[in-house]
PDB file of C-alpha atoms in Angstrom:
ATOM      1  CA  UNK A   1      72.561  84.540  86.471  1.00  0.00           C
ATOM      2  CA  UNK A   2      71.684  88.214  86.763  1.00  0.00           C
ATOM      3  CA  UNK A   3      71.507  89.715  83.307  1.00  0.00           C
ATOM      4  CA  UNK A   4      71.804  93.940  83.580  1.00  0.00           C
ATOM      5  CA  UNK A   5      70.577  96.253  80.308  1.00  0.00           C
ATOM      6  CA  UNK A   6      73.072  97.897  78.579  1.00  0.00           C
ATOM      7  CA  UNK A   7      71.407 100.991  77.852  1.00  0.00           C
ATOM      8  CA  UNK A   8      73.500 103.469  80.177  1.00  0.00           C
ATOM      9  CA  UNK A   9      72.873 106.477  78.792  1.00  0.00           C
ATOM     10  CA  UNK A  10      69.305 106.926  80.224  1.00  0.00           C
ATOM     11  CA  UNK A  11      70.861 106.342  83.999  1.00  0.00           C
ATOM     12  CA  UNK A  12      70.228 108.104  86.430  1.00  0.00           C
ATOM     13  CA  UNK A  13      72.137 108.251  89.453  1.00  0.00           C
ATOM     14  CA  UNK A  14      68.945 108.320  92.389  1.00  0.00           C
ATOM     15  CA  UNK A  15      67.989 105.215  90.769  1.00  0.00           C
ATOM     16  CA  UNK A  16      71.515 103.613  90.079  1.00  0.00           C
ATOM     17  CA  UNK A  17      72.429 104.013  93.677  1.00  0.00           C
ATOM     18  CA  UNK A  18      69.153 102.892  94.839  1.00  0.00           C
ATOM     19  CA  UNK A  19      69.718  99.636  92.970  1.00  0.00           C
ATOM     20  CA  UNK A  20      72.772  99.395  94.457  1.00  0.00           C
ATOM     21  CA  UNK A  21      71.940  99.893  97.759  1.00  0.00           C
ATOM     22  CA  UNK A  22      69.303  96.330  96.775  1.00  0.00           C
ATOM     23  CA  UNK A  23      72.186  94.515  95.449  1.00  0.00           C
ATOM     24  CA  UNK A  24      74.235  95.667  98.550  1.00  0.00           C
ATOM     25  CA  UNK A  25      72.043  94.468 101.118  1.00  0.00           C
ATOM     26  CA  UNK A  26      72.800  90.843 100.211  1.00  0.00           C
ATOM     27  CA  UNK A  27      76.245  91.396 101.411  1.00  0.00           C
ATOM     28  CA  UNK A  28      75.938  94.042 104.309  1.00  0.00           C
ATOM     29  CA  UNK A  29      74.216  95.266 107.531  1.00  0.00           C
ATOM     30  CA  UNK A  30      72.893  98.341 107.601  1.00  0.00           C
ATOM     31  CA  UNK A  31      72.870  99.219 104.456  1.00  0.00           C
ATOM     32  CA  UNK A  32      72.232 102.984 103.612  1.00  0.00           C
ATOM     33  CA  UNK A  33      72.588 105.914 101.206  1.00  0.00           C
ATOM     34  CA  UNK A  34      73.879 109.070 101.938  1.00  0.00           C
ATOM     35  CA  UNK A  35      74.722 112.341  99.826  1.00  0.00           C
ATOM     36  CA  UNK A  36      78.181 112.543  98.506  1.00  0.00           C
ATOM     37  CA  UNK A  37      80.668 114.642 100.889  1.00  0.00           C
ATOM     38  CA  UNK A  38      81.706 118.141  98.598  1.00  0.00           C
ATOM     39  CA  UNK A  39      85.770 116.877  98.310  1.00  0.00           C
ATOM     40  CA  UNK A  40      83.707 113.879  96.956  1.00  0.00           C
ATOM     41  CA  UNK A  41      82.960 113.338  93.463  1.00  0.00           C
ATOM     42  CA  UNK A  42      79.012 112.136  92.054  1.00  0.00           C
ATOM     43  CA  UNK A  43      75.770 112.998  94.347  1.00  0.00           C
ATOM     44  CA  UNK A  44      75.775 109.568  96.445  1.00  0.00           C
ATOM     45  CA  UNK A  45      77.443 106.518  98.003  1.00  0.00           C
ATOM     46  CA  UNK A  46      75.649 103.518  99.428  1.00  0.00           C
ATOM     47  CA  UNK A  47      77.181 102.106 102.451  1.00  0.00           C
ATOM     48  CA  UNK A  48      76.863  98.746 103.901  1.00  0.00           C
ATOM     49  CA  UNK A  49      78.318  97.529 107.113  1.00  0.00           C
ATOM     50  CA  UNK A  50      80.475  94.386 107.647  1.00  0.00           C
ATOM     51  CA  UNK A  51      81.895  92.070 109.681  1.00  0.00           C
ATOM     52  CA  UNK A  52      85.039  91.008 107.771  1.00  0.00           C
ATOM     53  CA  UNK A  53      85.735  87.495 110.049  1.00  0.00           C
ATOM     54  CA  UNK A  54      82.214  86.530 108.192  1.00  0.00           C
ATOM     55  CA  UNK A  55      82.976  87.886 104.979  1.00  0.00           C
ATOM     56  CA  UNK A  56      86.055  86.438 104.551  1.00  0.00           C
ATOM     57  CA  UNK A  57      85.666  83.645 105.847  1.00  0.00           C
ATOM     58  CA  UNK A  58      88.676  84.077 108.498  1.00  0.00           C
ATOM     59  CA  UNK A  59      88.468  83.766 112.343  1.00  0.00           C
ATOM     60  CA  UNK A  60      91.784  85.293 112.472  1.00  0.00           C
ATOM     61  CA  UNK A  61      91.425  88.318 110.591  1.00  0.00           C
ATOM     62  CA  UNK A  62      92.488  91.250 112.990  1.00  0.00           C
ATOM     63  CA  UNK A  63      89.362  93.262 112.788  1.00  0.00           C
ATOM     64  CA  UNK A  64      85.775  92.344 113.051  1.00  0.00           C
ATOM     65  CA  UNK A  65      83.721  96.001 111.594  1.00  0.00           C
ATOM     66  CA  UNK A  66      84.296  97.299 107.926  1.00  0.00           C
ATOM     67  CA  UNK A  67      82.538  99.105 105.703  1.00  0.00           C
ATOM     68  CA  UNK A  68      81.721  98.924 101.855  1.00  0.00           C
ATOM     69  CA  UNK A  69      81.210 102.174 100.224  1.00  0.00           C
ATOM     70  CA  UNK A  70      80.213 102.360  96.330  1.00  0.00           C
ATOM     71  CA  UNK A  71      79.728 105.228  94.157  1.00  0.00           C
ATOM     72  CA  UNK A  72      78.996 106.456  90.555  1.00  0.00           C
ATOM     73  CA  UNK A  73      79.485 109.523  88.811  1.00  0.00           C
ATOM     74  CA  UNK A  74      77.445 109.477  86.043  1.00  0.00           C
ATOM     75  CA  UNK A  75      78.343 112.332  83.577  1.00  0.00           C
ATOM     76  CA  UNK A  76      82.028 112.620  82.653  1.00  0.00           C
ATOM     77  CA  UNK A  77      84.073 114.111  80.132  1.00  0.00           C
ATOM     78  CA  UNK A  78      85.093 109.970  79.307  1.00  0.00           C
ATOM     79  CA  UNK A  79      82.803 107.841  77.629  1.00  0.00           C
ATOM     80  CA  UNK A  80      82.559 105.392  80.402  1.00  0.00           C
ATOM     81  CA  UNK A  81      81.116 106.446  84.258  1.00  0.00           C
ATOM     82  CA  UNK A  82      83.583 107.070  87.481  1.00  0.00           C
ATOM     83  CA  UNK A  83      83.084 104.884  90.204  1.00  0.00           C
ATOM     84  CA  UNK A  84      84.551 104.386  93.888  1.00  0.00           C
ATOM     85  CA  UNK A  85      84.192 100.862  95.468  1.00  0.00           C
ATOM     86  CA  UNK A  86      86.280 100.823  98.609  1.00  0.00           C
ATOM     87  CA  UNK A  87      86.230  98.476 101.246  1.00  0.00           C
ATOM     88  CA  UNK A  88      87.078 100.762 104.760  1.00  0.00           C
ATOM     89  CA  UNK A  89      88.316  99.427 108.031  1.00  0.00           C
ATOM     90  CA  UNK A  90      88.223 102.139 110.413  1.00  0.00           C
ATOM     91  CA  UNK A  91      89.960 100.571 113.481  1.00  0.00           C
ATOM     92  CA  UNK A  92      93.318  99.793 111.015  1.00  0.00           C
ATOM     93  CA  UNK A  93      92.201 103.208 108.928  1.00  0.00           C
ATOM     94  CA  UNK A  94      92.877 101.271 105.984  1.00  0.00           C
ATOM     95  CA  UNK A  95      91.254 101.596 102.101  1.00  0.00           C
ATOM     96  CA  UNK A  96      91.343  99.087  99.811  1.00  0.00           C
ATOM     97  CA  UNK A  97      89.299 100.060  96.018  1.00  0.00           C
ATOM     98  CA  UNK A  98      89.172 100.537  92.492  1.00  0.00           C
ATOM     99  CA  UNK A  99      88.748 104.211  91.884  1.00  0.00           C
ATOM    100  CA  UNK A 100      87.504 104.791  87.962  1.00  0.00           C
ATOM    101  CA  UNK A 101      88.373 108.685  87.754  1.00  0.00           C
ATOM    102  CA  UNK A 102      90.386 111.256  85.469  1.00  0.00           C
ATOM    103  CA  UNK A 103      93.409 110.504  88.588  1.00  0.00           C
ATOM    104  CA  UNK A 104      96.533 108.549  87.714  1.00  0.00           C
ATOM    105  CA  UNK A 105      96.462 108.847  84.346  1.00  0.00           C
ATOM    106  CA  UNK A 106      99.797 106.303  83.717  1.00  0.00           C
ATOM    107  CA  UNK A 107      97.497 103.669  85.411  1.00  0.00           C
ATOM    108  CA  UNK A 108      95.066 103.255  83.051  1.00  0.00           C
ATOM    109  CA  UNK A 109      90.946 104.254  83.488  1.00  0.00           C
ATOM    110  CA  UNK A 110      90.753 102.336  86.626  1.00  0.00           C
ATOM    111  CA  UNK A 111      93.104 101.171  89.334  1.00  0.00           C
ATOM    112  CA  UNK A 112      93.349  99.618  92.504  1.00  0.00           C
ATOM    113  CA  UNK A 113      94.236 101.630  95.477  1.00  0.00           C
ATOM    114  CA  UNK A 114      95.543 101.190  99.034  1.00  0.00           C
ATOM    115  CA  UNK A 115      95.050 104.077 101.770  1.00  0.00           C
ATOM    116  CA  UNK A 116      97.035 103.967 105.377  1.00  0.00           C
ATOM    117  CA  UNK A 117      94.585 106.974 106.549  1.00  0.00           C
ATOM    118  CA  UNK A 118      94.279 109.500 103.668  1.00  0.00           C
ATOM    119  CA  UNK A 119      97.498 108.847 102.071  1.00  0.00           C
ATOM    120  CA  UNK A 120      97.778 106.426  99.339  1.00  0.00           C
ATOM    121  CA  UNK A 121     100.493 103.959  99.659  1.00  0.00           C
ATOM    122  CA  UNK A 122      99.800 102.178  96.623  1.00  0.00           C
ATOM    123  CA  UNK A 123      98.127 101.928  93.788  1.00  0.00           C
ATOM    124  CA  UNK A 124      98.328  99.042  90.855  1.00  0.00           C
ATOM    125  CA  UNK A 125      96.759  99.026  87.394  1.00  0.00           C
ATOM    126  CA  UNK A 126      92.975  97.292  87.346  1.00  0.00           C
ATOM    127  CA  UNK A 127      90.803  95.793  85.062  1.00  0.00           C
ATOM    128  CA  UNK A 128      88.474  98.122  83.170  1.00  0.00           C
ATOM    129  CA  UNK A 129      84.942  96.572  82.893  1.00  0.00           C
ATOM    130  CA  UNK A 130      82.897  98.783  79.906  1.00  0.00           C
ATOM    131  CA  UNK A 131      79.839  97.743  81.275  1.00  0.00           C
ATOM    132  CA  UNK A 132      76.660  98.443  82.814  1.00  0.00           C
ATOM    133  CA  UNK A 133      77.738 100.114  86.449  1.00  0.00           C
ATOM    134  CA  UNK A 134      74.879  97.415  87.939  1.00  0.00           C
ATOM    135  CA  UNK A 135      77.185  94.522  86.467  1.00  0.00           C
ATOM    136  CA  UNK A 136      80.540  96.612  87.404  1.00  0.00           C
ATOM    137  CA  UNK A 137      79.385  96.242  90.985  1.00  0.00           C
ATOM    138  CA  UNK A 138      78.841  92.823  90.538  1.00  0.00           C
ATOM    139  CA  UNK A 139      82.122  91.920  89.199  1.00  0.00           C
ATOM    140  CA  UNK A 140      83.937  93.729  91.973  1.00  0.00           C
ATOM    141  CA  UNK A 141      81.592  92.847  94.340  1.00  0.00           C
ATOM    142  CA  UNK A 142      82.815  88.487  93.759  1.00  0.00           C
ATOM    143  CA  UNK A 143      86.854  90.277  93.837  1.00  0.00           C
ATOM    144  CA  UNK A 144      86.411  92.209  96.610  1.00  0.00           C
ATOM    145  CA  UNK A 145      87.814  89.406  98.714  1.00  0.00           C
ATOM    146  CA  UNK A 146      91.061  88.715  96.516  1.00  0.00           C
ATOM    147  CA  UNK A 147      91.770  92.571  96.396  1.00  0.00           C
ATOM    148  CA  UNK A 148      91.546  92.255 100.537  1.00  0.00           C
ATOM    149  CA  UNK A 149      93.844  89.247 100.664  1.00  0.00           C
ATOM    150  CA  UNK A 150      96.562  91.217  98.324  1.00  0.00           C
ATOM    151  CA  UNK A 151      97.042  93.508 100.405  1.00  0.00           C
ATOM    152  CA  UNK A 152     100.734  93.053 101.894  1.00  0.00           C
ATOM    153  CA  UNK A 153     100.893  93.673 105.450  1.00  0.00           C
ATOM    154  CA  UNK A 154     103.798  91.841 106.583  1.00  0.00           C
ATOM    155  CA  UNK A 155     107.790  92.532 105.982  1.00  0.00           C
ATOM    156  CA  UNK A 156     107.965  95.894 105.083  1.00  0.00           C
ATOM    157  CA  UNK A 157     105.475  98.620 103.565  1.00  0.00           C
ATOM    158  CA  UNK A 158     101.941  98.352 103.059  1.00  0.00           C
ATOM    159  CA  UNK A 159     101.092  97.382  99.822  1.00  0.00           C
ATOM    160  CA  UNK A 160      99.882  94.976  97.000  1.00  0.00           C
ATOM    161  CA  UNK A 161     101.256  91.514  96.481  1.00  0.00           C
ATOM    162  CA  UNK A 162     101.238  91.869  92.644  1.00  0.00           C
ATOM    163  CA  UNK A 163     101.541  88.045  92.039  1.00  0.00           C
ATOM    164  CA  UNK A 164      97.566  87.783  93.026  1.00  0.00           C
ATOM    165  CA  UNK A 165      95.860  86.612  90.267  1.00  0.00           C
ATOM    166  CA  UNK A 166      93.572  89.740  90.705  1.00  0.00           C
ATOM    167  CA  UNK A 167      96.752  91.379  88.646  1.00  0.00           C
ATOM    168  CA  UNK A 168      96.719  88.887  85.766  1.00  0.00           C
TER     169      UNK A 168
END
């Protein structure tokens, strides 16, 4: 069991992603950091590269390269940090992730969010998880998988099959 501080208010976000890119590595190939883009918000994501066949444990799944991509935003005008975990397939240009932001207000602080290229086709209330961002990433990390496999592909448009239990 992996027990993370509470104390959040002393972060700081070289550190936090650092960590992250550790905890990533367990997952991913190739696991990196890079400076935030400037239509991006917070100063970093870590990205890890990989092969969804393996990760989800499906020899049919139609791509074999994907990418995680996590980030924090540290100061906000909420009491609780911003984050972006998205899992990207580049080859489908698909996004699945919860996005913590001050977007989509009538959703609640976080939802989960499907991209067909850059436009959002849907987007579904999420869990919020007040905690440490370390254990945040852990949580989604171990529902990354279900939030994959809710994705509706089939029968009409791309969206969320909302009787996953992720949406309980």
């Amino acid at each position: 069991m992996v027990v993370f501080l509470a104390n959040r208010a002393n972060l700081q976000s070289k550190r936090l992603h650092d960590r992250i890119q550790q905890r990533l590595s367990a997952d991913c190939d190739n696991v990196r950091q890079r400076r935030a883009e400037p239509r991006e918000a917070g100063s970093y994501r870590v990205v890890g590269d990989v092969n969804p066949r393996q990760f989800l444990s499906d020899d049919a799944y139609p791509v074999t390269a994907a990418r995680v991509e996590i980030g924090f935003q540290l100061r906000t005008s909420d009491p609780y940090e911003y984050y972006w975990i998205n899992w990207i397939e580049p080859d489908r240009s698909l996004l699945v992730g919860w996005h913590q932001d001050d977007t989509h207000h009538d959703l609640g602080p976080v939802h989960l969010q499907v991209n067909d290229g850059s436009t959002v086709v849907a987007h579904e209330q999420a869990q919020f998880i007040d905690t440490h961002p370390l254990d945040v990433v852990e949580q989604r990390i171990k529902s990354l998988q279900d939030a994959i496999l809710a994705v509706n592909w089939e029968g009409g448009p791309i969206g969320f099959d909302t009787s996953s239990s992720l949406f309980e």
